Tab-separated table of N, CA and C in Angstrom:
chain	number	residue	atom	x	y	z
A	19	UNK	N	99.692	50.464	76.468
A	19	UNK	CA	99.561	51.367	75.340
A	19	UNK	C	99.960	52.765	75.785
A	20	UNK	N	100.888	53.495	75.027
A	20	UNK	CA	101.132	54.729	74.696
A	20	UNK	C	100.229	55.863	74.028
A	21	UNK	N	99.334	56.481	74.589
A	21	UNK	CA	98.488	57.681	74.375
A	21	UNK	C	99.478	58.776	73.741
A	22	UNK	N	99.817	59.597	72.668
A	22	UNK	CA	99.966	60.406	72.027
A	22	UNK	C	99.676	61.654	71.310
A	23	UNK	N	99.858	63.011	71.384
A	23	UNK	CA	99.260	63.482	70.873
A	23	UNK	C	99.790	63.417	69.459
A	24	UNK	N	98.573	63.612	68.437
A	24	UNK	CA	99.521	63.144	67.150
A	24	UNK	C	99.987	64.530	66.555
A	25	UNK	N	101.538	64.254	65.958
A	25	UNK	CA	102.162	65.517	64.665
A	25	UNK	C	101.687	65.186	63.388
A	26	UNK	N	102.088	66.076	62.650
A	26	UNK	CA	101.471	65.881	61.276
A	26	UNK	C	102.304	64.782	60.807
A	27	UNK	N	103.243	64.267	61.286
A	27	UNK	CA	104.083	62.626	60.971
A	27	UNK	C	103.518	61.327	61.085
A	28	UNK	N	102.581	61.822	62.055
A	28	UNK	CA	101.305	60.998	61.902
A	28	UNK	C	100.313	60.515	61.255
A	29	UNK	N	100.079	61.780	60.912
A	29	UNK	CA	99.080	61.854	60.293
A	29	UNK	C	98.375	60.801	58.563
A	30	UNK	N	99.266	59.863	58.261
A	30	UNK	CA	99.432	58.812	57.413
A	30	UNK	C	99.210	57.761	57.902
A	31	UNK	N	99.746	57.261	59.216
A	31	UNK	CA	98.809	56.385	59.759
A	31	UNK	C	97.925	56.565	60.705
A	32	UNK	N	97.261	57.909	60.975
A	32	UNK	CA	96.209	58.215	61.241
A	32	UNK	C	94.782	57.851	59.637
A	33	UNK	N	95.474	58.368	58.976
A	33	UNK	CA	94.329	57.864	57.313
A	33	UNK	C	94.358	56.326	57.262
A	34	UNK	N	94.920	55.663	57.218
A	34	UNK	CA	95.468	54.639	57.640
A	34	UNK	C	94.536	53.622	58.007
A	35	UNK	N	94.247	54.131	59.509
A	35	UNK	CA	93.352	53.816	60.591
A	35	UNK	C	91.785	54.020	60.284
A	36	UNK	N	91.393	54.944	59.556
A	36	UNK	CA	90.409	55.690	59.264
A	36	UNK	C	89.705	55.321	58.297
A	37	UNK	N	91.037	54.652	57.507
A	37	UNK	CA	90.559	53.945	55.652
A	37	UNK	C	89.783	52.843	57.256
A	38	UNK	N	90.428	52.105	57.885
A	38	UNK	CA	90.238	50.536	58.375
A	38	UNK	C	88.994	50.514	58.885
A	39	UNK	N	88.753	51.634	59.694
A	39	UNK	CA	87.102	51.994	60.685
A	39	UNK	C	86.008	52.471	59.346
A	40	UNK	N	86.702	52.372	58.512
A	40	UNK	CA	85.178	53.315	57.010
A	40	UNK	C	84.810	51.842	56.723
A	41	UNK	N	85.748	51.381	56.684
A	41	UNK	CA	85.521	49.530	55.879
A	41	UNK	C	85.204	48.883	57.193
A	42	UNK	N	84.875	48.932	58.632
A	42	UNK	CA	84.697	48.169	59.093
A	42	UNK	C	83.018	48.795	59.042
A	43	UNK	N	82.742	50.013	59.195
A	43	UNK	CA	81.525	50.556	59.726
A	43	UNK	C	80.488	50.354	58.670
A	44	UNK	N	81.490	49.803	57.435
A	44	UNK	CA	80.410	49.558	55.854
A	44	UNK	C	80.481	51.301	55.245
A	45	UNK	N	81.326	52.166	55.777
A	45	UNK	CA	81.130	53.467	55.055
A	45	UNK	C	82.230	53.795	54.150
A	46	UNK	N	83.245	53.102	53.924
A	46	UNK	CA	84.196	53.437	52.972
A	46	UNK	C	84.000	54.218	51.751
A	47	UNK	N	82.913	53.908	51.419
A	47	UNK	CA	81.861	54.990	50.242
A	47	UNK	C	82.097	56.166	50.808
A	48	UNK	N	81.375	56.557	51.688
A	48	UNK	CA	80.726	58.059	52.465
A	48	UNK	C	82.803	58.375	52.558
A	49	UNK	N	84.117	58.159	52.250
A	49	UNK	CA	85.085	58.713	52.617
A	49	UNK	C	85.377	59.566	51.509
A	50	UNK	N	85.154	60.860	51.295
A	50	UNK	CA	85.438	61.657	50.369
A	50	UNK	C	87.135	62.551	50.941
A	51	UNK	N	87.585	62.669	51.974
A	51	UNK	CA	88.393	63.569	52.475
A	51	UNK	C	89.907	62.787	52.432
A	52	UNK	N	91.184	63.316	52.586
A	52	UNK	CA	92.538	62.891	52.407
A	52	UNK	C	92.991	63.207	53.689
A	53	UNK	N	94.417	62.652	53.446
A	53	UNK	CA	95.729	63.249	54.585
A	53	UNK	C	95.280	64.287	55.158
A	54	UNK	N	95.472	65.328	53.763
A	54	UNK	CA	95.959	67.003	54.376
A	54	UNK	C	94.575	67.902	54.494
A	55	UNK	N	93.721	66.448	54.132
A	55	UNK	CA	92.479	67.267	55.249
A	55	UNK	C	92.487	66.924	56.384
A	56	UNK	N	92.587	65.883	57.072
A	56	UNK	CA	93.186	65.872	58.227
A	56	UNK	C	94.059	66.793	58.816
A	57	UNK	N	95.246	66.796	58.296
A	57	UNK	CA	96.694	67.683	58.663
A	57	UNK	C	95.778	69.297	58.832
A	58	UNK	N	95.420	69.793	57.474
A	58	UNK	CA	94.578	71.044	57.969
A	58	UNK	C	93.891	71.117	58.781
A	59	UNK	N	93.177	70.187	59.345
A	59	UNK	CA	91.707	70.919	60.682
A	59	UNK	C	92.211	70.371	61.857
A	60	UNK	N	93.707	69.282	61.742
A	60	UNK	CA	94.120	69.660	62.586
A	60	UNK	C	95.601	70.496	63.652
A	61	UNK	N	96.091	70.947	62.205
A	61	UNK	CA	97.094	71.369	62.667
A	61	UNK	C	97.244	73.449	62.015
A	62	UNK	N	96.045	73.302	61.011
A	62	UNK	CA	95.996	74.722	60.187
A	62	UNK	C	95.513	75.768	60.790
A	63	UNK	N	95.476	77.032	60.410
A	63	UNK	CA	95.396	78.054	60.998
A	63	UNK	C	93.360	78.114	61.814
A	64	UNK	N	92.735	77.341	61.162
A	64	UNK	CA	91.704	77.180	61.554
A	64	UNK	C	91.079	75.480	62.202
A	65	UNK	N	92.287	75.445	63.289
A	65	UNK	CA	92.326	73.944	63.799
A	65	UNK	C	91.132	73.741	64.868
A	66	UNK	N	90.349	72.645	64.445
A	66	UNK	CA	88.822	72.548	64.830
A	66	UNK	C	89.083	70.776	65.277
A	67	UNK	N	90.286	70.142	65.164
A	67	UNK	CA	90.339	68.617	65.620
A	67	UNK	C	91.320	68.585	66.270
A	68	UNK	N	90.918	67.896	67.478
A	68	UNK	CA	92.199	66.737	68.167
A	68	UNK	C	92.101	65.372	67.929
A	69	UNK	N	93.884	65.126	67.434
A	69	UNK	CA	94.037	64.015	66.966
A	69	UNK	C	95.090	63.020	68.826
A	70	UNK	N	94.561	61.915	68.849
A	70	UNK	CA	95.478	61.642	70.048
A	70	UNK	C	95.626	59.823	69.031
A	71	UNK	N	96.549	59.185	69.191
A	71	UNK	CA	96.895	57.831	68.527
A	71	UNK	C	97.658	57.049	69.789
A	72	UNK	N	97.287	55.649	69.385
A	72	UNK	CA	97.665	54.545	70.521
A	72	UNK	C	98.986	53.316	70.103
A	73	UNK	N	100.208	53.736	70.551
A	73	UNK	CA	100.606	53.429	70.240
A	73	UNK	C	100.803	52.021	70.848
A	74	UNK	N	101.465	50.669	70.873
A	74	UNK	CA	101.385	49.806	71.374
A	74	UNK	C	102.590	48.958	70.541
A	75	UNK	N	104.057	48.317	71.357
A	75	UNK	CA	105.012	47.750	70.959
A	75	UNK	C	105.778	48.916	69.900
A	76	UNK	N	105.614	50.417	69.972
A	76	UNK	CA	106.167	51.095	68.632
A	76	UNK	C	105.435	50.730	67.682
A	77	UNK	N	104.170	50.201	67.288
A	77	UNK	CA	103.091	50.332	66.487
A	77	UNK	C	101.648	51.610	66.542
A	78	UNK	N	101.247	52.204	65.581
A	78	UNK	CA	100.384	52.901	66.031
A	78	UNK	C	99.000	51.907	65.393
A	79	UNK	N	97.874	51.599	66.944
A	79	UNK	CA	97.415	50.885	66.705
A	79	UNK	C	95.877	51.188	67.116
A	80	UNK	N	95.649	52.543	67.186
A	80	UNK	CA	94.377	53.213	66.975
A	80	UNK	C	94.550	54.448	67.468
A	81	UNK	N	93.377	55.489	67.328
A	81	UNK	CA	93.136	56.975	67.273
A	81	UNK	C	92.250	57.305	68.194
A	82	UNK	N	92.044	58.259	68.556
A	82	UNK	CA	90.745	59.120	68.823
A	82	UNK	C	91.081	60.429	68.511
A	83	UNK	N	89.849	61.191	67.555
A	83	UNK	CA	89.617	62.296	66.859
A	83	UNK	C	88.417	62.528	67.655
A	84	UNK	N	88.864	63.640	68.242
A	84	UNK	CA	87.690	64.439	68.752
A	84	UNK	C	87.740	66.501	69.012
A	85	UNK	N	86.416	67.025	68.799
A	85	UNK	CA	86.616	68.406	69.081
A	85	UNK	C	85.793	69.368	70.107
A	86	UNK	N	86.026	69.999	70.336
A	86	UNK	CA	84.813	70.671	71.662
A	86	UNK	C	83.329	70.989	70.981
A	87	UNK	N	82.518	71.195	72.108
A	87	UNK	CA	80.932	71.214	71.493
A	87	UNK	C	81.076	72.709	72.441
A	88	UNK	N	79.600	72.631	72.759
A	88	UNK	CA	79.297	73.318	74.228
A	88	UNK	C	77.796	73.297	74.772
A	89	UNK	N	77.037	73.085	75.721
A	89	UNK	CA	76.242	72.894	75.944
A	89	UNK	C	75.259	73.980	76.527
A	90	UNK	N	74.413	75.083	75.959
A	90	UNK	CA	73.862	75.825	76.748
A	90	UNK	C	73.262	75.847	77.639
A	91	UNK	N	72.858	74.060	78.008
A	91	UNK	CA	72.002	74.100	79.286
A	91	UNK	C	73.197	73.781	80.339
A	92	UNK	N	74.033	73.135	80.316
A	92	UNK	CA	75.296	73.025	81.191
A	92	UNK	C	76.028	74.463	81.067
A	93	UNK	N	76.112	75.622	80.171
A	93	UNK	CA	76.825	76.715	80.261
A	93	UNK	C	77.988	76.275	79.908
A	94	UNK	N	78.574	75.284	79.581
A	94	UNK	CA	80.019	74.729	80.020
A	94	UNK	C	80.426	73.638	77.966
A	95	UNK	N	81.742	73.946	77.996
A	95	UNK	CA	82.052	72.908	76.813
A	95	UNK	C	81.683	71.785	77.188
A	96	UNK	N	81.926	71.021	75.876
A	96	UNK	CA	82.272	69.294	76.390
A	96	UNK	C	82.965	68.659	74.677
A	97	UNK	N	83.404	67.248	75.005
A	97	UNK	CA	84.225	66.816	73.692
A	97	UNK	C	83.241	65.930	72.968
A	98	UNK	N	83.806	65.830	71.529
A	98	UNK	CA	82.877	65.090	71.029
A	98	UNK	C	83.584	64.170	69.978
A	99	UNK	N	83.415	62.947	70.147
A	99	UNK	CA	84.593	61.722	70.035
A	99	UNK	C	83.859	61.534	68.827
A	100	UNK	N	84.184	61.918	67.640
A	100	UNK	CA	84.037	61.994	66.426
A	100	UNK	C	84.689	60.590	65.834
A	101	UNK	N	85.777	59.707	66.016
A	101	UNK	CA	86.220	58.801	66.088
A	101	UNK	C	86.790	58.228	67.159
A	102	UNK	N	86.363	56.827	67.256
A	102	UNK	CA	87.699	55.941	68.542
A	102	UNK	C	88.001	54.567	67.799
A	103	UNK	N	88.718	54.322	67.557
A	103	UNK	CA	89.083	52.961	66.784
A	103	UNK	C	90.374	52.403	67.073
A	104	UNK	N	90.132	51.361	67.282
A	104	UNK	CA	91.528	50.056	67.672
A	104	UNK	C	91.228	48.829	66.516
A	105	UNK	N	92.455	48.520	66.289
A	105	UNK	CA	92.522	47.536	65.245
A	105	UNK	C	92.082	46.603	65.639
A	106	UNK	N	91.836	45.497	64.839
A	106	UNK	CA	91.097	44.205	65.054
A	106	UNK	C	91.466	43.071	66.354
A	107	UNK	N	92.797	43.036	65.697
A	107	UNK	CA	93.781	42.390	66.464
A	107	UNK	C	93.790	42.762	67.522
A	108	UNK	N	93.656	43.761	68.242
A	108	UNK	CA	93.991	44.410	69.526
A	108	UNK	C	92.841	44.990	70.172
A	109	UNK	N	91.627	44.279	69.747
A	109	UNK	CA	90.263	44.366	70.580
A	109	UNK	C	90.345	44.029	71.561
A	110	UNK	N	89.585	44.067	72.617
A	110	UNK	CA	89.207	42.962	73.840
A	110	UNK	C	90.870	42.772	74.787
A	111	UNK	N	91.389	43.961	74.522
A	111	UNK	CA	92.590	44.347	75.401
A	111	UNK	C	92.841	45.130	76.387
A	112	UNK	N	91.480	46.398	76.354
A	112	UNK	CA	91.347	47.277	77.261
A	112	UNK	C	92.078	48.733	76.205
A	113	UNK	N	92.736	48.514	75.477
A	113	UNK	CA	93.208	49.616	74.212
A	113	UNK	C	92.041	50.748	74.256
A	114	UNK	N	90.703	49.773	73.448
A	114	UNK	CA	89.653	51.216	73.613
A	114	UNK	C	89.425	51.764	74.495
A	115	UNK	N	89.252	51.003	75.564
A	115	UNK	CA	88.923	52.060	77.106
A	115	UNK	C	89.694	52.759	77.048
A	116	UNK	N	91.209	52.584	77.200
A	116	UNK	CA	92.351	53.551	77.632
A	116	UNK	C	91.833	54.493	76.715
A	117	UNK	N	91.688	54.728	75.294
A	117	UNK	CA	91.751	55.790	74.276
A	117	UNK	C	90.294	56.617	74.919
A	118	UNK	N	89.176	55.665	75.375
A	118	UNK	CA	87.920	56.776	75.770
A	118	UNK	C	88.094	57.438	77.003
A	119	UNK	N	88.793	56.448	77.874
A	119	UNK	CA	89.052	56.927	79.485
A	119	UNK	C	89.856	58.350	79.447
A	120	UNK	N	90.824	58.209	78.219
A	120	UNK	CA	91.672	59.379	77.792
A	120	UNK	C	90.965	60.883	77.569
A	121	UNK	N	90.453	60.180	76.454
A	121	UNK	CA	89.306	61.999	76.161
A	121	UNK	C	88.058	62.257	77.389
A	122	UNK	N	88.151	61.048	78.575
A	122	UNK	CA	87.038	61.661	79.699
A	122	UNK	C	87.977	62.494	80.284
A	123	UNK	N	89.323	61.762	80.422
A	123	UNK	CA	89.739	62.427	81.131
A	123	UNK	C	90.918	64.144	81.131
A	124	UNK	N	90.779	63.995	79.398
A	124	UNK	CA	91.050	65.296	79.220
A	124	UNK	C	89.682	66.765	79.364
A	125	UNK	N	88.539	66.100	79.305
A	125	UNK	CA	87.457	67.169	79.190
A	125	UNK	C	87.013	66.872	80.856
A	126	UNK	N	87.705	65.733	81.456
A	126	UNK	CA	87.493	66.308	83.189
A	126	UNK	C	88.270	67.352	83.853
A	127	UNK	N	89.642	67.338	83.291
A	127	UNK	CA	90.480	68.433	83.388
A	127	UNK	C	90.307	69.679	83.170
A	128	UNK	N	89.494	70.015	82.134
A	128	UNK	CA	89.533	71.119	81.702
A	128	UNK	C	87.946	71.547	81.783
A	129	UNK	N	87.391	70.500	83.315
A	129	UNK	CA	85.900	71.404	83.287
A	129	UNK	C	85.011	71.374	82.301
A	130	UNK	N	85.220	70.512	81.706
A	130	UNK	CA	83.807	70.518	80.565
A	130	UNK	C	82.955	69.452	81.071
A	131	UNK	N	82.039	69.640	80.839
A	131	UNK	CA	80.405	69.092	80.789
A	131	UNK	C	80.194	67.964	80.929
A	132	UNK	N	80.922	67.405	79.571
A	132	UNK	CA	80.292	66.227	79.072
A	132	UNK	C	81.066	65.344	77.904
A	133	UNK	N	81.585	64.003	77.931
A	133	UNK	CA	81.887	63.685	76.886
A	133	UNK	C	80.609	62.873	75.809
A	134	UNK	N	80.489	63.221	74.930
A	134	UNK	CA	79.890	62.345	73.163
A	134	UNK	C	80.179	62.062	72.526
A	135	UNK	N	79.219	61.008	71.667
A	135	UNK	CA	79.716	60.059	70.729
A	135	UNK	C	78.426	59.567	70.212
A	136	UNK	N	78.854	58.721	68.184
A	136	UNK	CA	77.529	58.496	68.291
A	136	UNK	C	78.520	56.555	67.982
A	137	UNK	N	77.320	55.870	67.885
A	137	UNK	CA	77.522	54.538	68.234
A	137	UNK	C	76.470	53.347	66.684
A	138	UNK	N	76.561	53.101	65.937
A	138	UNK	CA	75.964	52.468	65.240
A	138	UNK	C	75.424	51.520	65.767
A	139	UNK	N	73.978	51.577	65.198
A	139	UNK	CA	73.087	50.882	66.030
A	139	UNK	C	73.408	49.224	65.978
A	140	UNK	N	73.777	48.679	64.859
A	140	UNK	CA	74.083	47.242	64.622
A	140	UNK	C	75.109	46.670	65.773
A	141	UNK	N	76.387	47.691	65.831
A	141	UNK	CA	77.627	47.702	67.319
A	141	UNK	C	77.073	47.140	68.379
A	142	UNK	N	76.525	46.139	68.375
A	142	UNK	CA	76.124	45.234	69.226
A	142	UNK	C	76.631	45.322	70.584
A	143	UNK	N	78.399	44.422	70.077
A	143	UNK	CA	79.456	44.827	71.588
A	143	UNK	C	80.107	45.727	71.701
A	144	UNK	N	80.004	47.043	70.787
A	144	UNK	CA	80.402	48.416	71.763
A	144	UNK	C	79.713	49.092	72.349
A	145	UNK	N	78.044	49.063	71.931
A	145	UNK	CA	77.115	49.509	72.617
A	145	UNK	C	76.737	49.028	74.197
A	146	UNK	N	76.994	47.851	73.978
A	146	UNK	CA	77.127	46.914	75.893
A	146	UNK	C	78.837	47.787	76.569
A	147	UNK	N	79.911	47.654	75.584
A	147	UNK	CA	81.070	48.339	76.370
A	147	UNK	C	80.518	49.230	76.943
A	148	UNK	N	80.040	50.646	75.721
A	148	UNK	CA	79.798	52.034	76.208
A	148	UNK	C	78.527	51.891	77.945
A	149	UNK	N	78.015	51.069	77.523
A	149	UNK	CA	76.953	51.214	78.726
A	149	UNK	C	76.959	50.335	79.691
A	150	UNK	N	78.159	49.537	79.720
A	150	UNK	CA	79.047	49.072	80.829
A	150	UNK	C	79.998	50.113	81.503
A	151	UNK	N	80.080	50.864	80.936
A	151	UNK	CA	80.859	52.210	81.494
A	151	UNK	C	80.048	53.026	81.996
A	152	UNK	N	78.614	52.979	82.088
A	152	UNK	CA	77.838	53.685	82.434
A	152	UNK	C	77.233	55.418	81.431
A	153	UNK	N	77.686	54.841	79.689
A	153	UNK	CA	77.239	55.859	78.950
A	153	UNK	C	75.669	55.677	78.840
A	154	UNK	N	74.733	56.755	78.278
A	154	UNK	CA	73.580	56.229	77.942
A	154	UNK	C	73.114	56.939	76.950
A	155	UNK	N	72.409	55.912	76.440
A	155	UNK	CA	71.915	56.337	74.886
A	155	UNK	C	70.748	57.707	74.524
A	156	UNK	N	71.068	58.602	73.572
A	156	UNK	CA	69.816	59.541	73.860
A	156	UNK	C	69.022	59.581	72.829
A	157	UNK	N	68.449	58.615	72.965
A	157	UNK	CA	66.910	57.573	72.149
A	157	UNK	C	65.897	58.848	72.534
A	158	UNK	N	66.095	60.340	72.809
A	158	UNK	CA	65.376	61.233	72.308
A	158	UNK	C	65.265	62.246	71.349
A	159	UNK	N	66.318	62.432	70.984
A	159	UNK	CA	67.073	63.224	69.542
A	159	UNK	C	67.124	62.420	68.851
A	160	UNK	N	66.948	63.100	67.351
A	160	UNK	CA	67.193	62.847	66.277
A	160	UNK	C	68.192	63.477	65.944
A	161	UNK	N	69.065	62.680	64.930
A	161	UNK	CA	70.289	63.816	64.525
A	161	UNK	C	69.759	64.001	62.868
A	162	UNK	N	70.184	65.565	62.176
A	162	UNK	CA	69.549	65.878	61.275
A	162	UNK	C	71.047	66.389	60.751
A	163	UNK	N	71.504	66.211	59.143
A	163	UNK	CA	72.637	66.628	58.793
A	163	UNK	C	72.026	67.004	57.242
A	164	UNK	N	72.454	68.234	56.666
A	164	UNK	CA	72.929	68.702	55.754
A	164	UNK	C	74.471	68.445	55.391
A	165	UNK	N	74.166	67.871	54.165
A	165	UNK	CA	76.141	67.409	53.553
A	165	UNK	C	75.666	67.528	51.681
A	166	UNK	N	76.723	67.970	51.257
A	166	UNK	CA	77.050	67.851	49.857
A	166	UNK	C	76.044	69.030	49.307
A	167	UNK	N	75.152	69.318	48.054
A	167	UNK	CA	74.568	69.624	47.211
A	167	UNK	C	73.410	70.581	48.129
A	168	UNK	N	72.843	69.543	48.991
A	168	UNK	CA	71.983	70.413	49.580
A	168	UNK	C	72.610	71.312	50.353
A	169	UNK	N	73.368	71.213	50.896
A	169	UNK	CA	73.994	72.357	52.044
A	169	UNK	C	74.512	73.374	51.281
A	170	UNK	N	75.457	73.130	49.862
A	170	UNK	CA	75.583	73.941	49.202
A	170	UNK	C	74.642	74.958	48.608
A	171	UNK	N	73.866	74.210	48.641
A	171	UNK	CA	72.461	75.174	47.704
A	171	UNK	C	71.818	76.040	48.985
A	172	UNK	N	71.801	75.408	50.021
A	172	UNK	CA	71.393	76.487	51.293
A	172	UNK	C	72.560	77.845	51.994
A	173	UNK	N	73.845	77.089	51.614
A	173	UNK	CA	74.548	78.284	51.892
A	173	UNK	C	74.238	79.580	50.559
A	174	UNK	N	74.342	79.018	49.186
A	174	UNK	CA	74.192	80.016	48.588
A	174	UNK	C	73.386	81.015	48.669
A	175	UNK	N	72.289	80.165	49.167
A	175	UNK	CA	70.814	80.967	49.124
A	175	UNK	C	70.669	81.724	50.557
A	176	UNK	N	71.666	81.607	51.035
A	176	UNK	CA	71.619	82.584	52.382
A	176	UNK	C	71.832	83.933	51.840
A	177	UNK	N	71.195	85.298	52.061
A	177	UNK	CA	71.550	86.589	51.850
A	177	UNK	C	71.318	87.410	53.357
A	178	UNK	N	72.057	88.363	53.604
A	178	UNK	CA	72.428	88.819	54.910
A	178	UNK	C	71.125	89.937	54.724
A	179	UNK	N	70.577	90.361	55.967
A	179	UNK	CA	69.523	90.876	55.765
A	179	UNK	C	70.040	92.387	56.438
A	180	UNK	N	70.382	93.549	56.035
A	180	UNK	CA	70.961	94.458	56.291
A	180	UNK	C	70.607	95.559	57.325
């Protein structure tokens, strides 16, 4: 497999890929966003994603989307693998490793911290991959998200205190 960074020429079968991982994860619902939201965050004046795609025979045959964090107790960035997905067909090939081994080994390069990810708990056999690689789970956090209506109603209600 061919590691890539992706152009916005991509970026179609990057959605593509993305429709395939929403319908595998059962979230195809939760997909409210397009193309050229993609193309914007990651190629627009306020670019907050890296897109890298796997190519294999001149097929593009999975992604990883990921962006920097930073850790105040490390002092130091780290990446955060927001997506990794390989098609069906091309499981159990070593494809995903290459695509995760990829983003370790771009945030080893560049001195960061730490790579993350989160993992659905049902992921039976990616959860044994990830911790066959020696990842480990942090079964001490909770993750807490504001999205849609409520977040809106909390940004509004923010006033700057002068």
């Amino acid at each position: 497999m061919d590691i890539k960074l992706a152009t916005k020429e991509d970026i179609p079968g990057v959605y593509k890929l993305l429709m395939e991982l929403a319908e595998f994860e059962q979230l195809a619902h939760a997909v409210v966003g397009n193309e050229q939201d993609i193309e914007k965050w990651a190629f627009g004046n306020d670019k907050v994603i890296t897109v890298y795609c796997g190519w294999y025979e001149g097929r593009m045959i999975g992604y990883t989307l990921h962006y920097t964090t930073f850790s105040t107790f490390q002092c130091r960035p780290g990446l955060y693998i927001e997506d990794i997905y390989v098609q069906p067909e091309y499981r159990g090939k070593g494809f995903g490793k290459q695509l995760l081994l990829h983003v370790c080994k771009l945030a080893n390069d560049k001195g960061y911290g730490r790579v993350e990810w989160q993992v659905l708990r049902w992921l039976k056999p990616s959860i044994a991959f990830y911790e066959s690689l020696g990842a480990q789970p942090l079964n001490d956090w909770t993750q807490y998200r504001l999205i849609g209506e409520p977040l809106e109603h909390h940004a509004n209600a923010y006033s700057r205190i002068d």
